[in-house]
PDB file of C-alpha atoms in Angstrom:
ATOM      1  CA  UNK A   1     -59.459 -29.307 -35.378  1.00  0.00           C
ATOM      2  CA  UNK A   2     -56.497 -31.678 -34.486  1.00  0.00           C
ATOM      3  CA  UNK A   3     -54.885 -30.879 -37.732  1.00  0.00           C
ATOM      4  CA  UNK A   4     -55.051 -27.228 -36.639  1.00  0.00           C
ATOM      5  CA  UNK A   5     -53.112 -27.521 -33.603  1.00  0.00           C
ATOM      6  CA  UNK A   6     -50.278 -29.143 -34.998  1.00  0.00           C
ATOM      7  CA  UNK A   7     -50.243 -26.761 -37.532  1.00  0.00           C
ATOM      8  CA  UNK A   8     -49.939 -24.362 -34.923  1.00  0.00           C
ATOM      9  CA  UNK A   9     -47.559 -26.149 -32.646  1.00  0.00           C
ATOM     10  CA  UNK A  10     -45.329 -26.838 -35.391  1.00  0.00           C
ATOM     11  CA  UNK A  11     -45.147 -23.062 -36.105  1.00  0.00           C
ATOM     12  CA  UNK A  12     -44.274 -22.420 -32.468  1.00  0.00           C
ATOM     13  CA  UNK A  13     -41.133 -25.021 -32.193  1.00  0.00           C
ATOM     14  CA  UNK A  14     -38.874 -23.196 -34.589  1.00  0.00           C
ATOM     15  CA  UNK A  15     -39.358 -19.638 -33.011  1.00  0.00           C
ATOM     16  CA  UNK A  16     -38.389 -21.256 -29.672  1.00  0.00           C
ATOM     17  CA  UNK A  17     -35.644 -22.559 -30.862  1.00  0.00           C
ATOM     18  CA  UNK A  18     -34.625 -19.433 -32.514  1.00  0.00           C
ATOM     19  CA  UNK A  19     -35.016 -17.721 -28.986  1.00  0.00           C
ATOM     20  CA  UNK A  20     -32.907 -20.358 -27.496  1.00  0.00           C
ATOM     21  CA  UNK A  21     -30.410 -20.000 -29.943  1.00  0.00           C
ATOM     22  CA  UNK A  22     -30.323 -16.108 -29.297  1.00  0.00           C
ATOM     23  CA  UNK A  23     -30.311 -16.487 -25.810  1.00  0.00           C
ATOM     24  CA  UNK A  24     -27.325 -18.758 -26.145  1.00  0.00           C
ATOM     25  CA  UNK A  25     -24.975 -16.762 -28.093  1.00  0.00           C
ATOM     26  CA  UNK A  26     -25.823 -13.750 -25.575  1.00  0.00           C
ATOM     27  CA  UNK A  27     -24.536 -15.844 -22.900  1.00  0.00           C
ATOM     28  CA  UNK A  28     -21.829 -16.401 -24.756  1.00  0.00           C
ATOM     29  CA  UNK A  29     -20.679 -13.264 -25.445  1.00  0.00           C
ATOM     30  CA  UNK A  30     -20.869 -12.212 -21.461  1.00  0.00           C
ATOM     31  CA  UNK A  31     -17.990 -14.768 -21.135  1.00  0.00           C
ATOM     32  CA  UNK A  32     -15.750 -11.664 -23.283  1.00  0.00           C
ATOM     33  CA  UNK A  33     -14.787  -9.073 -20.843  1.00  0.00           C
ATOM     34  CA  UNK A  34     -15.821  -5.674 -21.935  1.00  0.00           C
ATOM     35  CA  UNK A  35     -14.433  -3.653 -18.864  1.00  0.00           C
ATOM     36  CA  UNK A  36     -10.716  -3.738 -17.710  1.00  0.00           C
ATOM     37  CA  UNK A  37      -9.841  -7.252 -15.985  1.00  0.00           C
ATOM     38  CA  UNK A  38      -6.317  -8.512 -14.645  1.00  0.00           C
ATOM     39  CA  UNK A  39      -4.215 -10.282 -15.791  1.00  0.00           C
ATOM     40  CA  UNK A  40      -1.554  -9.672 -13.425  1.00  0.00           C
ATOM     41  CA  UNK A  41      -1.643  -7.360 -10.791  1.00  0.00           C
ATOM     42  CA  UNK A  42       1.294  -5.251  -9.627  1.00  0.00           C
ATOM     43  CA  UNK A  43       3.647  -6.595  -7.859  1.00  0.00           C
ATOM     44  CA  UNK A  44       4.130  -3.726  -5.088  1.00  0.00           C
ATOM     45  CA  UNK A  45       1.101  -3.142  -2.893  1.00  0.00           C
ATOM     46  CA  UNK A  46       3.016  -1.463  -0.104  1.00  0.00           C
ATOM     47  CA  UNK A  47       4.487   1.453  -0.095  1.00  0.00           C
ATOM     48  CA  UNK A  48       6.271   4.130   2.767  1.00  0.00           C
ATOM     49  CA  UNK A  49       5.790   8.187   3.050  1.00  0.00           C
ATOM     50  CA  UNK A  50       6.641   9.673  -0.194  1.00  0.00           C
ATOM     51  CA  UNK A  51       7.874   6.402  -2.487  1.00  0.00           C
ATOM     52  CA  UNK A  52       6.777   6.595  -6.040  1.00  0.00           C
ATOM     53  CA  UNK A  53       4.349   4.559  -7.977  1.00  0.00           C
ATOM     54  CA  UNK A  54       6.002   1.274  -9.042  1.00  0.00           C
ATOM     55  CA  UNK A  55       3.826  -0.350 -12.488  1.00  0.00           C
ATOM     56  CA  UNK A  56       5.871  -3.790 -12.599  1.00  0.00           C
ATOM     57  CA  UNK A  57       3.927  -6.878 -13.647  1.00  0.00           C
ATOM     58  CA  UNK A  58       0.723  -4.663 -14.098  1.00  0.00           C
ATOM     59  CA  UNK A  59      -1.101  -6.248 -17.243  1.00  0.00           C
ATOM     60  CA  UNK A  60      -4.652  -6.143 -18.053  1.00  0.00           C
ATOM     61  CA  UNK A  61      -7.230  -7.344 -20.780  1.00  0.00           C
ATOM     62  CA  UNK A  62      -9.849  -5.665 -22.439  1.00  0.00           C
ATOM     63  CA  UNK A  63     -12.181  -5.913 -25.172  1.00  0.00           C
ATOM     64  CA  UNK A  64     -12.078  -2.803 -27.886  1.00  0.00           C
ATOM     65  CA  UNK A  65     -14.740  -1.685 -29.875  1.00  0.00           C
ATOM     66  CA  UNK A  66     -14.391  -4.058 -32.641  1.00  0.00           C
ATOM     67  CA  UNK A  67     -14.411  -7.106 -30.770  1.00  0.00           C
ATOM     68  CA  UNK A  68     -10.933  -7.726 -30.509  1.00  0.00           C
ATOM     69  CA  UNK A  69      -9.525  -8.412 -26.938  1.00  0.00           C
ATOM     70  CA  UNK A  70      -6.720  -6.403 -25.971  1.00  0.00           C
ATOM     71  CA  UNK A  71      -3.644  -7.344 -23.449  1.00  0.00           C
ATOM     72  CA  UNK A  72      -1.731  -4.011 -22.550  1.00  0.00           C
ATOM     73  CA  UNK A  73       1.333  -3.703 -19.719  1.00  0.00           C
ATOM     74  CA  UNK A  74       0.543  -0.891 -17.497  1.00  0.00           C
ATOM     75  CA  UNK A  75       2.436   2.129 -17.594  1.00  0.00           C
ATOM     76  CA  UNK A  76       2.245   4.787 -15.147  1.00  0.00           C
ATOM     77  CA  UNK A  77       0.413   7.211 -17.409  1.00  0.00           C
ATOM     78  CA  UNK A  78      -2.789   4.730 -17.356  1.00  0.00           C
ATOM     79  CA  UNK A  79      -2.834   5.437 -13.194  1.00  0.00           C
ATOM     80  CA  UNK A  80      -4.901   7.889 -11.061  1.00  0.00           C
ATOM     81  CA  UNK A  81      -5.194   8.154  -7.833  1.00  0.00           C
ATOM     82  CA  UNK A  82      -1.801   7.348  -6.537  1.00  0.00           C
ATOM     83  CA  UNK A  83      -0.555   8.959  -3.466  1.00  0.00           C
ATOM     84  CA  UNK A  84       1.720   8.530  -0.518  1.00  0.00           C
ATOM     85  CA  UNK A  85       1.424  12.183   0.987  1.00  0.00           C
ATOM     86  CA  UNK A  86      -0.090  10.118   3.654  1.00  0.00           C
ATOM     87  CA  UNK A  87      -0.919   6.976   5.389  1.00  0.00           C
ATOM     88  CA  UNK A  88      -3.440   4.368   5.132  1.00  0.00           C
ATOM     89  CA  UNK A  89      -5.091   1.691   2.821  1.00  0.00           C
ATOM     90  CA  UNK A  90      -6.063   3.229  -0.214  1.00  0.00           C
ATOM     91  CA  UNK A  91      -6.657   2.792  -4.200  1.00  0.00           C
ATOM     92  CA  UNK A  92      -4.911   3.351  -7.374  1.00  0.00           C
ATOM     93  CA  UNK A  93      -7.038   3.504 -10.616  1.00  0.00           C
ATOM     94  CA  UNK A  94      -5.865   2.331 -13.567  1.00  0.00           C
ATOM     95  CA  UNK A  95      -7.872   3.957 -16.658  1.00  0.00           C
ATOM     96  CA  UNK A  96      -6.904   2.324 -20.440  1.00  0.00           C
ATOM     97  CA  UNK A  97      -9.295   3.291 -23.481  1.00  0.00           C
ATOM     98  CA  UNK A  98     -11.873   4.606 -21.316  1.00  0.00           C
ATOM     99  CA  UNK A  99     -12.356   1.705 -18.456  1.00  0.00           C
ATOM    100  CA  UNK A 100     -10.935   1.715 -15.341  1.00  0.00           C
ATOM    101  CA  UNK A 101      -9.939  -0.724 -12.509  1.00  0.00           C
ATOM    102  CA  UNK A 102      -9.446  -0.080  -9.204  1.00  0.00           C
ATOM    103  CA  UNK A 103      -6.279  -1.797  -7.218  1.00  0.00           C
ATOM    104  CA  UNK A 104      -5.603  -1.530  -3.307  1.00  0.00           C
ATOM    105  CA  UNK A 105      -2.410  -0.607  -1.499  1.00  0.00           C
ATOM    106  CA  UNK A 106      -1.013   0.351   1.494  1.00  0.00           C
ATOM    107  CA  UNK A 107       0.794   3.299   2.592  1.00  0.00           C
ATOM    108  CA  UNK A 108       2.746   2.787   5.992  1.00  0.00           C
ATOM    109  CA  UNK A 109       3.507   6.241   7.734  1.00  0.00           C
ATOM    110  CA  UNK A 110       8.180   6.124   7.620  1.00  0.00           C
ATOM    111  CA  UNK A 111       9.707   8.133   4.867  1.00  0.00           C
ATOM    112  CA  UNK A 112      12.778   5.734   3.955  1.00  0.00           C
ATOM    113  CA  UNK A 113      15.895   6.859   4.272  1.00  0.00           C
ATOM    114  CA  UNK A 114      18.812   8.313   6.624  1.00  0.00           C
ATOM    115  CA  UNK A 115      17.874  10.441  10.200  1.00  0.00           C
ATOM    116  CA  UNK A 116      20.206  12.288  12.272  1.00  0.00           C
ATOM    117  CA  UNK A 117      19.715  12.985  16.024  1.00  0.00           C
ATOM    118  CA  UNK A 118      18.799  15.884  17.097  1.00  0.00           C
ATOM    119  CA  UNK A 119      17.963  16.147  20.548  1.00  0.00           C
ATOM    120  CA  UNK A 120      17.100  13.982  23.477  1.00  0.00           C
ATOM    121  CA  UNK A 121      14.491  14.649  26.517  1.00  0.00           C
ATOM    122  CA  UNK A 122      14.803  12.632  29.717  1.00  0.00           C
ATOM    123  CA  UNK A 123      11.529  13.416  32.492  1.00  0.00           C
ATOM    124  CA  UNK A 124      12.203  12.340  35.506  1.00  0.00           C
ATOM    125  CA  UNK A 125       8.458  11.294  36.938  1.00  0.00           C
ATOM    126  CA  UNK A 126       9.752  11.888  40.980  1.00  0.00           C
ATOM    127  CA  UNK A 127      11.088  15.391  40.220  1.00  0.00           C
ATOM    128  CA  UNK A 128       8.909  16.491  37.064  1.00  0.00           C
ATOM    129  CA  UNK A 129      11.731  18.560  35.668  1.00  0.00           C
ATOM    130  CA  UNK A 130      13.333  17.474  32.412  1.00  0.00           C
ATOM    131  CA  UNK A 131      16.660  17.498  30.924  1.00  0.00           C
ATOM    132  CA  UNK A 132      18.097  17.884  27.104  1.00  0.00           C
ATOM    133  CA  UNK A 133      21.169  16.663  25.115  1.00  0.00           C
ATOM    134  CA  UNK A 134      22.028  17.373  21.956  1.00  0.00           C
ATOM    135  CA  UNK A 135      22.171  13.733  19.304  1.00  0.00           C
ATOM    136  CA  UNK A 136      23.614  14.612  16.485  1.00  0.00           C
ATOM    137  CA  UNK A 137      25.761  11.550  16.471  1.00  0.00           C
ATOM    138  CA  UNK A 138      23.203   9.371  16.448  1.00  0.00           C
ATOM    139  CA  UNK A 139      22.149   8.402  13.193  1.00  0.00           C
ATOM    140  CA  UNK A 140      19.486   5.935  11.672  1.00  0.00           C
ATOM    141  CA  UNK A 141      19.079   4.209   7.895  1.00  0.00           C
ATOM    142  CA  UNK A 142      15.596   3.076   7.254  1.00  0.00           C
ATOM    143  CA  UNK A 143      15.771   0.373   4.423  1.00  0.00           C
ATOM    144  CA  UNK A 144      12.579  -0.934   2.462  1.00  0.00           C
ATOM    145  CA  UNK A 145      13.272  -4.515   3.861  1.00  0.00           C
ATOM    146  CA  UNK A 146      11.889  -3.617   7.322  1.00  0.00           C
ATOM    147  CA  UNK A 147      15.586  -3.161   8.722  1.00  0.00           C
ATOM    148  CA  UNK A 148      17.329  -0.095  10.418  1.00  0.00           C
ATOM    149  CA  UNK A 149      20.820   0.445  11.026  1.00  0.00           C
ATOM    150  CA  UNK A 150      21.536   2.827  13.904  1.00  0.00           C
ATOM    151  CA  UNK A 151      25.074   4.432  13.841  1.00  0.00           C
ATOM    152  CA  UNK A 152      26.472   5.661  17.155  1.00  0.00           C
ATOM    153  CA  UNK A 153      29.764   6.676  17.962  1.00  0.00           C
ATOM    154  CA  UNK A 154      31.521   4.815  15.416  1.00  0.00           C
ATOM    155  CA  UNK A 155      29.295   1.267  15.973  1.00  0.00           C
ATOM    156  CA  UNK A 156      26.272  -0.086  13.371  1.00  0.00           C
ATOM    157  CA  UNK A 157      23.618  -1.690  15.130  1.00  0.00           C
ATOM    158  CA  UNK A 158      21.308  -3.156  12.495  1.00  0.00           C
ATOM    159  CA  UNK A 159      18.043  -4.479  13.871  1.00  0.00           C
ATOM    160  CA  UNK A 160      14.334  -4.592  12.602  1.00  0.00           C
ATOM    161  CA  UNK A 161      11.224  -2.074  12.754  1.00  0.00           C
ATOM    162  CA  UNK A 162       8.041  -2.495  12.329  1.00  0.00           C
ATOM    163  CA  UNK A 163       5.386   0.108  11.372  1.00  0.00           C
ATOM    164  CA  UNK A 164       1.463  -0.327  12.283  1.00  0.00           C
ATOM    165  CA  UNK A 165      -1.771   0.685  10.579  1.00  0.00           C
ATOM    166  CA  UNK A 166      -2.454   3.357  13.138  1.00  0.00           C
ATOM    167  CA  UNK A 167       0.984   5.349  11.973  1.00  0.00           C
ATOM    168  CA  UNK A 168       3.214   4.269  15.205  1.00  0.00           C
ATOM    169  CA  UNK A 169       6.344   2.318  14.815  1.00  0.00           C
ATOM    170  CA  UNK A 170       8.576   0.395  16.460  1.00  0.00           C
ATOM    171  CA  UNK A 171      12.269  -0.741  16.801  1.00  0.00           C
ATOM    172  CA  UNK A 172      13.334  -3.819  18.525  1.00  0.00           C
ATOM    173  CA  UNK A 173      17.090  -3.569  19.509  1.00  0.00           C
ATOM    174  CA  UNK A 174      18.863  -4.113  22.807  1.00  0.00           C
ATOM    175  CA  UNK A 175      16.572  -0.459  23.855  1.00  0.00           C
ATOM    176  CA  UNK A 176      12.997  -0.762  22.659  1.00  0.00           C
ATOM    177  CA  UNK A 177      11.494   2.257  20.823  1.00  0.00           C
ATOM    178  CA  UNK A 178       8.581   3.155  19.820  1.00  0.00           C
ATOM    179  CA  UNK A 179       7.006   6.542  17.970  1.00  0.00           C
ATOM    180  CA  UNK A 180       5.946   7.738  14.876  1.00  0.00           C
ATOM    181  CA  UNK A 181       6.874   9.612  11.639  1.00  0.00           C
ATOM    182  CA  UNK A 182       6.009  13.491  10.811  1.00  0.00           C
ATOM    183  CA  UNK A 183       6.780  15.970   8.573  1.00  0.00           C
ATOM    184  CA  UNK A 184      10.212  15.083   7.752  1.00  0.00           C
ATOM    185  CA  UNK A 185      11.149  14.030  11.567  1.00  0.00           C
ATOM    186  CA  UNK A 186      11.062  11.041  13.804  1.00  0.00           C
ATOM    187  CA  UNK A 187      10.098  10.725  17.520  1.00  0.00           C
ATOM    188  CA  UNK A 188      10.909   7.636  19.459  1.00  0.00           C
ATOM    189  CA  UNK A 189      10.551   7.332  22.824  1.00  0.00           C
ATOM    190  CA  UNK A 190      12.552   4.650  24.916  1.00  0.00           C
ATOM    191  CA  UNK A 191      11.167   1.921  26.989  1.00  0.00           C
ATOM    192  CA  UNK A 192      13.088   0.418  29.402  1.00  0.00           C
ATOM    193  CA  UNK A 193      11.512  -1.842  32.197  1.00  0.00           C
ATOM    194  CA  UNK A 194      14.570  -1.760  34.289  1.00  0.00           C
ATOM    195  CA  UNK A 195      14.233   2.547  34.660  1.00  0.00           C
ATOM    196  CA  UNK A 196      11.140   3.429  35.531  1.00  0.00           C
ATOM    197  CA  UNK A 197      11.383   6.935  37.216  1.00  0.00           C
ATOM    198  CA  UNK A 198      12.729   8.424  33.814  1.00  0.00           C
ATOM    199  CA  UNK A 199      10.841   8.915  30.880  1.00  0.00           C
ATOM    200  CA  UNK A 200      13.383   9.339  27.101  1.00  0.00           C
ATOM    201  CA  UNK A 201      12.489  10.937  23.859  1.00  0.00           C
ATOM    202  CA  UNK A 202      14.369  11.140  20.975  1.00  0.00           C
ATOM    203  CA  UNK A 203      14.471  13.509  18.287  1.00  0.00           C
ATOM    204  CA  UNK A 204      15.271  12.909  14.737  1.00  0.00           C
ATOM    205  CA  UNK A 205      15.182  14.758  11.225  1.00  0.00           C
ATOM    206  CA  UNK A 206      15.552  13.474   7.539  1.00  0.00           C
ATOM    207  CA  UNK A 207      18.391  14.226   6.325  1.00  0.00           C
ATOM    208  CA  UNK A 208      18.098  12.008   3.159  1.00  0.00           C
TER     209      UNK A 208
END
């Protein structure tokens, strides 16, 4: 009877350690990446109104069907998904033989570039009448390094903006402005502590 269940335990130590064994080299393979992973991510994440998809530094790894793991630099055929129509925090998707990986970027609501005045509204709060002036020599160059020159009358001004995740903007110069960015134009309006019975808005379009 004792001889018996040695026989039998003897039997049952190699199939566990065949099931070990199996269970190991499953673990093992997990640590191969089978989907799309990083290997470096693009360098742009933020982008402006109508700016085009920039791919540089984009490199990921994947495993193909034979085993083999794969590096590939992104190009922008492998993206989906990419749009700056509008604003807002969004993702890309990059697809490459069959998997996909998602990436997050921004889109802040300014289409970069050069504005010309148009026209200028001043309220004035005690009388509630208002009065406009035409601005065509007023221009303003939007640059992708969160500066603004304004051009008026023969004198550059070049200050910063900034541009917020709800769409407005603003420009901090000797005036304060703030406003926001649509189809093509730009409204500011003008604060100014020191004047406080007149309300100013400013009208620009893209001109390129």
């Amino acid at each position: 009877m004792e001889n018996s269940k040695i026989k039998k335990f003897s039997l049952v130590l190699p199939i566990i350690a065949i099931l070990a064994f199996v269970m190991l080299a499953l673990t093992g393979c997990n640590d191969t990446p089978t989907g799309l992973t990083w290997k470096t991510q693009f360098e742009k994440s933020t982008y402006y109104i109508g700016e085009t998809l920039d791919v540089s530094g984009g490199v990921v790894n994947y495993t193909d069907d034979e085993g083999n793991l794969i590096e590939k630099e992104v190009v922008p055929s492998d993206v989906t998904n990419f749009d700056t129509t509008s604003f807002g925090e969004k993702e890309m998707t990059v697809i490459v033989d069959d998997k996909t990986l998602d990436f997050s970027y921004t889109v802040k609501n300014l289409k970069l570039g050069t504005y010309q005045g148009s026209q200028m509204v001043t309220y004035d709060v005690s009388s509630k009448r208002s009065s406009s002036s035409n601005i065509s020599y007023i221009n303003i160059e939007f640059n992708s390094d969160s500066t603004c020159t304004i051009y008026e009358q023969g004198e550059e001004n070049t200050v910063s903006f900034e541009v917020y995740s709800n769409g407005t903007m603003s420009i901090l110069s000797p005036l304060s402005y703030y406003g926001y960015y649509s189809n093509n134009g730009l409204t500011l309006f003008v604060t100014n502590e020191d004047v406080q019975d007149t309300q100013t808005t400013l009208y620009f379009n893209f001109v390129g």
